[in-house]
PDB file of C-alpha atoms in Angstrom:
ATOM      1  CA  THR A   1      53.427  37.121  52.309  1.00  0.00           C
ATOM      2  CA  GLN A   2      53.504  34.302  54.814  1.00  0.00           C
ATOM      3  CA  LEU A   3      56.973  33.206  55.866  1.00  0.00           C
ATOM      4  CA  LEU A   4      58.309  30.450  58.069  1.00  0.00           C
ATOM      5  CA  GLU A   5      61.665  31.166  59.657  1.00  0.00           C
ATOM      6  CA  GLN A   6      63.650  28.294  61.092  1.00  0.00           C
ATOM      7  CA  SER A   7      66.403  28.516  63.642  1.00  0.00           C
ATOM      8  CA  PRO A   8      69.121  27.685  63.921  1.00  0.00           C
ATOM      9  CA  GLN A   9      70.117  27.555  60.276  1.00  0.00           C
ATOM     10  CA  PHE A  10      72.959  25.137  61.006  1.00  0.00           C
ATOM     11  CA  LEU A  11      73.533  22.809  63.928  1.00  0.00           C
ATOM     12  CA  SER A  12      76.582  20.627  64.484  1.00  0.00           C
ATOM     13  CA  ILE A  13      76.534  18.410  67.569  1.00  0.00           C
ATOM     14  CA  GLN A  14      78.001  15.248  69.049  1.00  0.00           C
ATOM     15  CA  GLU A  15      76.140  11.982  69.236  1.00  0.00           C
ATOM     16  CA  GLY A  16      74.052  11.769  72.413  1.00  0.00           C
ATOM     17  CA  GLU A  17      73.306  15.481  72.704  1.00  0.00           C
ATOM     18  CA  ASN A  18      69.805  16.945  72.703  1.00  0.00           C
ATOM     19  CA  LEU A  19      68.683  19.686  70.357  1.00  0.00           C
ATOM     20  CA  THR A  20      65.683  21.819  69.468  1.00  0.00           C
ATOM     21  CA  VAL A  21      64.792  23.317  66.103  1.00  0.00           C
ATOM     22  CA  TYR A  22      62.335  26.193  65.933  1.00  0.00           C
ATOM     23  CA  CYS A  23      59.913  27.178  63.203  1.00  0.00           C
ATOM     24  CA  ASN A  24      58.352  30.627  63.628  1.00  0.00           C
ATOM     25  CA  SER A  25      55.944  32.840  61.760  1.00  0.00           C
ATOM     26  CA  SER A  26      53.790  35.906  62.356  1.00  0.00           C
ATOM     27  CA  SER A  27      50.989  34.143  60.466  1.00  0.00           C
ATOM     28  CA  VAL A  28      48.538  31.456  61.513  1.00  0.00           C
ATOM     29  CA  PHE A  29      48.666  28.105  59.769  1.00  0.00           C
ATOM     30  CA  SER A  30      45.851  25.567  59.664  1.00  0.00           C
ATOM     31  CA  SER A  31      48.378  22.752  59.981  1.00  0.00           C
ATOM     32  CA  LEU A  32      52.098  22.300  60.019  1.00  0.00           C
ATOM     33  CA  GLN A  33      54.299  19.505  58.768  1.00  0.00           C
ATOM     34  CA  TRP A  34      57.889  18.538  59.481  1.00  0.00           C
ATOM     35  CA  TYR A  35      60.081  16.893  56.853  1.00  0.00           C
ATOM     36  CA  ARG A  36      63.629  15.549  56.776  1.00  0.00           C
ATOM     37  CA  GLN A  37      65.652  15.663  53.588  1.00  0.00           C
ATOM     38  CA  GLU A  38      68.886  13.786  52.973  1.00  0.00           C
ATOM     39  CA  PRO A  39      71.368  14.647  50.222  1.00  0.00           C
ATOM     40  CA  GLY A  40      70.208  13.562  46.786  1.00  0.00           C
ATOM     41  CA  GLU A  41      66.699  12.781  47.971  1.00  0.00           C
ATOM     42  CA  GLY A  42      63.371  14.510  48.309  1.00  0.00           C
ATOM     43  CA  PRO A  43      61.933  15.517  51.696  1.00  0.00           C
ATOM     44  CA  VAL A  44      60.252  12.784  53.726  1.00  0.00           C
ATOM     45  CA  LEU A  45      57.288  13.648  55.935  1.00  0.00           C
ATOM     46  CA  LEU A  46      57.904  13.048  59.652  1.00  0.00           C
ATOM     47  CA  VAL A  47      54.721  14.394  61.210  1.00  0.00           C
ATOM     48  CA  THR A  48      51.693  16.651  60.761  1.00  0.00           C
ATOM     49  CA  VAL A  49      50.343  18.751  63.635  1.00  0.00           C
ATOM     50  CA  VAL A  50      46.922  20.312  63.370  1.00  0.00           C
ATOM     51  CA  THR A  51      45.678  21.478  66.751  1.00  0.00           C
ATOM     52  CA  GLY A  52      47.169  24.410  68.665  1.00  0.00           C
ATOM     53  CA  GLY A  53      49.212  23.092  71.587  1.00  0.00           C
ATOM     54  CA  GLU A  54      49.425  19.620  70.080  1.00  0.00           C
ATOM     55  CA  VAL A  55      52.444  17.478  70.966  1.00  0.00           C
ATOM     56  CA  LYS A  56      53.435  14.432  68.947  1.00  0.00           C
ATOM     57  CA  LYS A  57      56.233  12.002  69.628  1.00  0.00           C
ATOM     58  CA  LEU A  58      58.050   9.853  67.105  1.00  0.00           C
ATOM     59  CA  LYS A  59      60.614   7.757  68.988  1.00  0.00           C
ATOM     60  CA  ARG A  60      63.311  10.275  70.029  1.00  0.00           C
ATOM     61  CA  LEU A  61      61.638  13.165  68.178  1.00  0.00           C
ATOM     62  CA  THR A  62      59.058  15.406  69.867  1.00  0.00           C
ATOM     63  CA  PHE A  63      57.040  17.889  67.825  1.00  0.00           C
ATOM     64  CA  GLN A  64      54.986  20.720  69.261  1.00  0.00           C
ATOM     65  CA  PHE A  65      52.546  23.116  67.591  1.00  0.00           C
ATOM     66  CA  GLY A  66      52.191  26.485  69.275  1.00  0.00           C
ATOM     67  CA  ASP A  67      48.916  27.390  70.964  1.00  0.00           C
ATOM     68  CA  ALA A  68      48.300  30.155  68.416  1.00  0.00           C
ATOM     69  CA  ARG A  69      49.328  27.893  65.504  1.00  0.00           C
ATOM     70  CA  LYS A  70      52.037  30.347  64.450  1.00  0.00           C
ATOM     71  CA  ASP A  71      55.068  28.365  65.527  1.00  0.00           C
ATOM     72  CA  SER A  72      56.364  24.864  66.066  1.00  0.00           C
ATOM     73  CA  SER A  73      59.369  23.101  67.502  1.00  0.00           C
ATOM     74  CA  LEU A  74      61.171  19.836  66.956  1.00  0.00           C
ATOM     75  CA  HIS A  75      63.160  18.382  69.833  1.00  0.00           C
ATOM     76  CA  ILE A  76      65.530  15.453  69.339  1.00  0.00           C
ATOM     77  CA  THR A  77      66.733  13.519  72.359  1.00  0.00           C
ATOM     78  CA  ALA A  78      70.076  11.738  72.295  1.00  0.00           C
ATOM     79  CA  ALA A  79      70.846  12.573  68.680  1.00  0.00           C
ATOM     80  CA  GLN A  80      72.418   9.908  66.488  1.00  0.00           C
ATOM     81  CA  PRO A  81      74.457  10.207  63.266  1.00  0.00           C
ATOM     82  CA  GLY A  82      71.434   8.842  61.414  1.00  0.00           C
ATOM     83  CA  ASP A  83      69.529  11.998  62.373  1.00  0.00           C
ATOM     84  CA  THR A  84      71.808  14.038  60.108  1.00  0.00           C
ATOM     85  CA  GLY A  85      69.916  15.897  57.406  1.00  0.00           C
ATOM     86  CA  LEU A  86      67.978  19.003  56.458  1.00  0.00           C
ATOM     87  CA  TYR A  87      64.906  19.527  58.626  1.00  0.00           C
ATOM     88  CA  LEU A  88      62.075  21.497  57.055  1.00  0.00           C
ATOM     89  CA  CYS A  89      58.841  22.755  58.509  1.00  0.00           C
ATOM     90  CA  ALA A  90      55.955  23.484  56.142  1.00  0.00           C
ATOM     91  CA  GLY A  91      52.590  25.083  56.769  1.00  0.00           C
ATOM     92  CA  VAL A  92      49.363  25.357  54.828  1.00  0.00           C
ATOM     93  CA  GLY A  93      48.878  29.093  54.417  1.00  0.00           C
ATOM     94  CA  ASN A  94      45.884  31.315  53.812  1.00  0.00           C
ATOM     95  CA  THR A  95      46.351  30.987  50.060  1.00  0.00           C
ATOM     96  CA  ASP A  96      46.001  27.223  50.457  1.00  0.00           C
ATOM     97  CA  LYS A  97      49.594  26.650  49.384  1.00  0.00           C
ATOM     98  CA  LEU A  98      52.199  24.650  51.266  1.00  0.00           C
ATOM     99  CA  ILE A  99      54.876  27.067  52.462  1.00  0.00           C
ATOM    100  CA  PHE A 100      58.229  25.642  53.470  1.00  0.00           C
ATOM    101  CA  GLY A 101      60.526  27.061  56.076  1.00  0.00           C
ATOM    102  CA  THR A 102      64.097  28.106  55.484  1.00  0.00           C
ATOM    103  CA  GLY A 103      65.451  24.792  56.758  1.00  0.00           C
ATOM    104  CA  THR A 104      67.820  23.658  59.510  1.00  0.00           C
ATOM    105  CA  ARG A 105      70.827  21.621  58.510  1.00  0.00           C
ATOM    106  CA  LEU A 106      71.765  19.168  61.278  1.00  0.00           C
ATOM    107  CA  GLN A 107      75.071  17.315  61.453  1.00  0.00           C
ATOM    108  CA  VAL A 108      75.533  14.721  64.191  1.00  0.00           C
ATOM    109  CA  PHE A 109      79.090  13.487  64.695  1.00  0.00           C
ATOM    110  CA  PRO A 110      79.848  10.067  66.194  1.00  0.00           C
TER     111      PRO A 110
ATOM    112  CA  GLU B   1      53.340   0.260  45.371  1.00  0.00           C
ATOM    113  CA  THR B   2      55.599   2.468  43.257  1.00  0.00           C
ATOM    114  CA  GLY B   3      56.859   5.719  44.752  1.00  0.00           C
ATOM    115  CA  VAL B   4      57.231   9.069  43.030  1.00  0.00           C
ATOM    116  CA  THR B   5      59.756   9.002  40.226  1.00  0.00           C
ATOM    117  CA  GLN B   6      61.310  11.899  38.344  1.00  0.00           C
ATOM    118  CA  SER B   7      63.318  12.144  35.167  1.00  0.00           C
ATOM    119  CA  PRO B   8      65.907  13.055  34.277  1.00  0.00           C
ATOM    120  CA  THR B   9      68.065  12.967  37.398  1.00  0.00           C
ATOM    121  CA  HIS B  10      70.418  15.674  36.201  1.00  0.00           C
ATOM    122  CA  LEU B  11      70.229  18.141  33.350  1.00  0.00           C
ATOM    123  CA  ILE B  12      72.526  20.833  32.004  1.00  0.00           C
ATOM    124  CA  LYS B  13      71.118  23.561  29.778  1.00  0.00           C
ATOM    125  CA  THR B  14      72.239  26.968  28.550  1.00  0.00           C
ATOM    126  CA  ARG B  15      70.513  30.299  28.986  1.00  0.00           C
ATOM    127  CA  GLY B  16      67.529  30.798  26.699  1.00  0.00           C
ATOM    128  CA  GLN B  17      66.880  27.103  26.179  1.00  0.00           C
ATOM    129  CA  GLN B  18      63.719  25.260  27.163  1.00  0.00           C
ATOM    130  CA  VAL B  19      63.454  22.241  29.455  1.00  0.00           C
ATOM    131  CA  THR B  20      60.825  19.630  30.307  1.00  0.00           C
ATOM    132  CA  LEU B  21      60.939  17.702  33.560  1.00  0.00           C
ATOM    133  CA  ARG B  22      58.777  14.660  34.184  1.00  0.00           C
ATOM    134  CA  CYS B  23      57.147  13.147  37.235  1.00  0.00           C
ATOM    135  CA  SER B  24      55.229   9.944  37.825  1.00  0.00           C
ATOM    136  CA  SER B  25      53.029  10.158  40.884  1.00  0.00           C
ATOM    137  CA  GLN B  26      52.595   7.459  43.489  1.00  0.00           C
ATOM    138  CA  SER B  27      49.936   4.912  42.632  1.00  0.00           C
ATOM    139  CA  GLY B  28      46.472   6.189  43.544  1.00  0.00           C
ATOM    140  CA  HIS B  29      47.515   9.814  44.040  1.00  0.00           C
ATOM    141  CA  ASN B  30      45.599  12.398  42.005  1.00  0.00           C
ATOM    142  CA  THR B  31      47.435  15.562  43.043  1.00  0.00           C
ATOM    143  CA  VAL B  32      50.903  16.616  41.929  1.00  0.00           C
ATOM    144  CA  SER B  33      52.840  19.623  43.201  1.00  0.00           C
ATOM    145  CA  TRP B  34      56.086  21.049  41.865  1.00  0.00           C
ATOM    146  CA  TYR B  35      58.701  22.849  43.924  1.00  0.00           C
ATOM    147  CA  GLN B  36      61.977  24.627  43.223  1.00  0.00           C
ATOM    148  CA  GLN B  37      64.706  24.205  45.830  1.00  0.00           C
ATOM    149  CA  ALA B  38      67.760  26.406  45.584  1.00  0.00           C
ATOM    150  CA  LEU B  39      70.929  25.193  47.257  1.00  0.00           C
ATOM    151  CA  GLY B  40      70.687  25.429  51.052  1.00  0.00           C
ATOM    152  CA  GLN B  41      67.093  26.646  51.064  1.00  0.00           C
ATOM    153  CA  GLY B  42      63.639  25.221  51.572  1.00  0.00           C
ATOM    154  CA  PRO B  43      61.488  24.254  48.581  1.00  0.00           C
ATOM    155  CA  GLN B  44      59.435  27.018  46.949  1.00  0.00           C
ATOM    156  CA  PHE B  45      55.978  26.129  45.655  1.00  0.00           C
ATOM    157  CA  ILE B  46      55.672  26.493  41.870  1.00  0.00           C
ATOM    158  CA  PHE B  47      52.207  25.080  41.181  1.00  0.00           C
ATOM    159  CA  GLN B  48      49.890  22.179  41.842  1.00  0.00           C
ATOM    160  CA  TYR B  49      47.754  20.032  39.550  1.00  0.00           C
ATOM    161  CA  TYR B  50      44.620  18.238  40.645  1.00  0.00           C
ATOM    162  CA  ARG B  51      42.727  16.053  38.198  1.00  0.00           C
ATOM    163  CA  GLU B  52      44.569  17.582  35.220  1.00  0.00           C
ATOM    164  CA  GLU B  53      43.883  21.216  36.130  1.00  0.00           C
ATOM    165  CA  GLU B  54      46.181  23.785  37.715  1.00  0.00           C
ATOM    166  CA  ASN B  55      45.057  24.212  41.288  1.00  0.00           C
ATOM    167  CA  GLY B  56      47.201  26.961  42.776  1.00  0.00           C
ATOM    168  CA  ARG B  57      50.377  28.718  41.731  1.00  0.00           C
ATOM    169  CA  GLY B  58      53.283  30.288  43.558  1.00  0.00           C
ATOM    170  CA  ASN B  59      55.244  33.415  42.646  1.00  0.00           C
ATOM    171  CA  PHE B  60      56.783  32.094  39.449  1.00  0.00           C
ATOM    172  CA  PRO B  61      56.608  33.761  36.018  1.00  0.00           C
ATOM    173  CA  PRO B  62      54.476  32.359  33.181  1.00  0.00           C
ATOM    174  CA  ARG B  63      57.517  30.795  31.535  1.00  0.00           C
ATOM    175  CA  PHE B  64      57.071  28.091  34.173  1.00  0.00           C
ATOM    176  CA  SER B  65      54.183  25.931  32.975  1.00  0.00           C
ATOM    177  CA  GLY B  66      52.922  22.454  33.571  1.00  0.00           C
ATOM    178  CA  LEU B  67      50.633  19.646  32.610  1.00  0.00           C
ATOM    179  CA  GLN B  68      48.996  16.724  34.311  1.00  0.00           C
ATOM    180  CA  PHE B  69      47.960  13.696  32.307  1.00  0.00           C
ATOM    181  CA  PRO B  70      44.992  11.328  32.788  1.00  0.00           C
ATOM    182  CA  ASN B  71      47.272   8.847  34.571  1.00  0.00           C
ATOM    183  CA  TYR B  72      48.172  11.715  36.985  1.00  0.00           C
ATOM    184  CA  SER B  73      51.770  11.936  35.824  1.00  0.00           C
ATOM    185  CA  SER B  74      52.978  15.471  35.261  1.00  0.00           C
ATOM    186  CA  GLU B  75      55.416  17.669  33.387  1.00  0.00           C
ATOM    187  CA  LEU B  76      57.085  20.919  34.320  1.00  0.00           C
ATOM    188  CA  ASN B  77      58.172  23.103  31.410  1.00  0.00           C
ATOM    189  CA  VAL B  78      60.470  26.077  31.732  1.00  0.00           C
ATOM    190  CA  ASN B  79      61.041  28.373  28.762  1.00  0.00           C
ATOM    191  CA  ALA B  80      63.779  30.949  28.216  1.00  0.00           C
ATOM    192  CA  LEU B  81      65.985  29.505  30.943  1.00  0.00           C
ATOM    193  CA  GLU B  82      67.876  31.918  33.163  1.00  0.00           C
ATOM    194  CA  LEU B  83      70.935  31.290  35.325  1.00  0.00           C
ATOM    195  CA  ASP B  84      68.802  31.651  38.480  1.00  0.00           C
ATOM    196  CA  ASP B  85      66.671  28.710  37.360  1.00  0.00           C
ATOM    197  CA  SER B  86      69.514  26.436  38.417  1.00  0.00           C
ATOM    198  CA  ALA B  87      68.059  24.408  41.279  1.00  0.00           C
ATOM    199  CA  LEU B  88      66.661  21.069  42.402  1.00  0.00           C
ATOM    200  CA  TYR B  89      63.127  20.622  41.064  1.00  0.00           C
ATOM    201  CA  LEU B  90      60.970  18.434  43.263  1.00  0.00           C
ATOM    202  CA  CYS B  91      57.714  16.760  42.439  1.00  0.00           C
ATOM    203  CA  ALA B  92      55.357  15.581  45.169  1.00  0.00           C
ATOM    204  CA  SER B  93      52.161  13.594  44.914  1.00  0.00           C
ATOM    205  CA  SER B  94      49.305  13.297  47.364  1.00  0.00           C
ATOM    206  CA  LEU B  95      45.759  12.063  47.646  1.00  0.00           C
ATOM    207  CA  ARG B  96      44.367  15.513  48.347  1.00  0.00           C
ATOM    208  CA  ARG B  97      45.707  19.027  48.407  1.00  0.00           C
ATOM    209  CA  HIS B  98      48.217  19.462  51.228  1.00  0.00           C
ATOM    210  CA  ASN B  99      47.601  16.017  52.565  1.00  0.00           C
ATOM    211  CA  GLU B 100      50.736  13.975  53.230  1.00  0.00           C
ATOM    212  CA  GLN B 101      52.993  14.659  50.268  1.00  0.00           C
ATOM    213  CA  PHE B 102      55.361  12.066  48.905  1.00  0.00           C
ATOM    214  CA  PHE B 103      58.376  13.576  47.192  1.00  0.00           C
ATOM    215  CA  GLY B 104      60.434  12.253  44.347  1.00  0.00           C
ATOM    216  CA  PRO B 105      64.233  12.436  44.417  1.00  0.00           C
ATOM    217  CA  GLY B 106      64.230  15.579  42.280  1.00  0.00           C
ATOM    218  CA  THR B 107      65.839  16.734  39.053  1.00  0.00           C
ATOM    219  CA  ARG B 108      69.006  18.802  39.400  1.00  0.00           C
ATOM    220  CA  LEU B 109      68.938  21.493  36.692  1.00  0.00           C
ATOM    221  CA  THR B 110      72.043  23.492  35.933  1.00  0.00           C
ATOM    222  CA  VAL B 111      71.782  26.481  33.608  1.00  0.00           C
ATOM    223  CA  LEU B 112      75.067  27.734  32.152  1.00  0.00           C
TER     224      LEU B 112
END
């Protein structure tokens, strides 16, 4: 069974701080996606990474796919209260299903 | 362009009952996936429909079933509800399997 473990599970920080969320697995994924979910809403896709070692930037968010395509990270620079939400990584596994990670709940205080 | 919509928003059922959840996919999308999200966890894949046929299934018992209609809308049916079925049920549509998925707001099911 392919699993994606995210860490930390919870993160509570002050506005302006930097943070990194990790998404790890012992399995290889053909691609990996990052989503953000706010209360009462469905997840919204932030980015898809496909190539091992790939780095993508979305304003203050930097996403990296591990060289072996088993792990990924999301780094947020100068976090803002609007970044608050549940961050989910999701990978396409060997059974061709989208497997979601355990999630990281981020709270940014003003 | 209309996004993914789900109905109802909230639902309360009792153990043993049956429930049907509905999803309208985003215009032009031919693939619909259903997920179950327990409180504080990531979504778990239930199944996917592509052009009206089931195209992959997660580790859910047969009492979870679905349909996709010619207009690509979809239903999720759950029979013999159990307390552990209480969760947020998410529908997502896409152009192709595992391409960018657009999620609806979900249906919150509570089983008493």
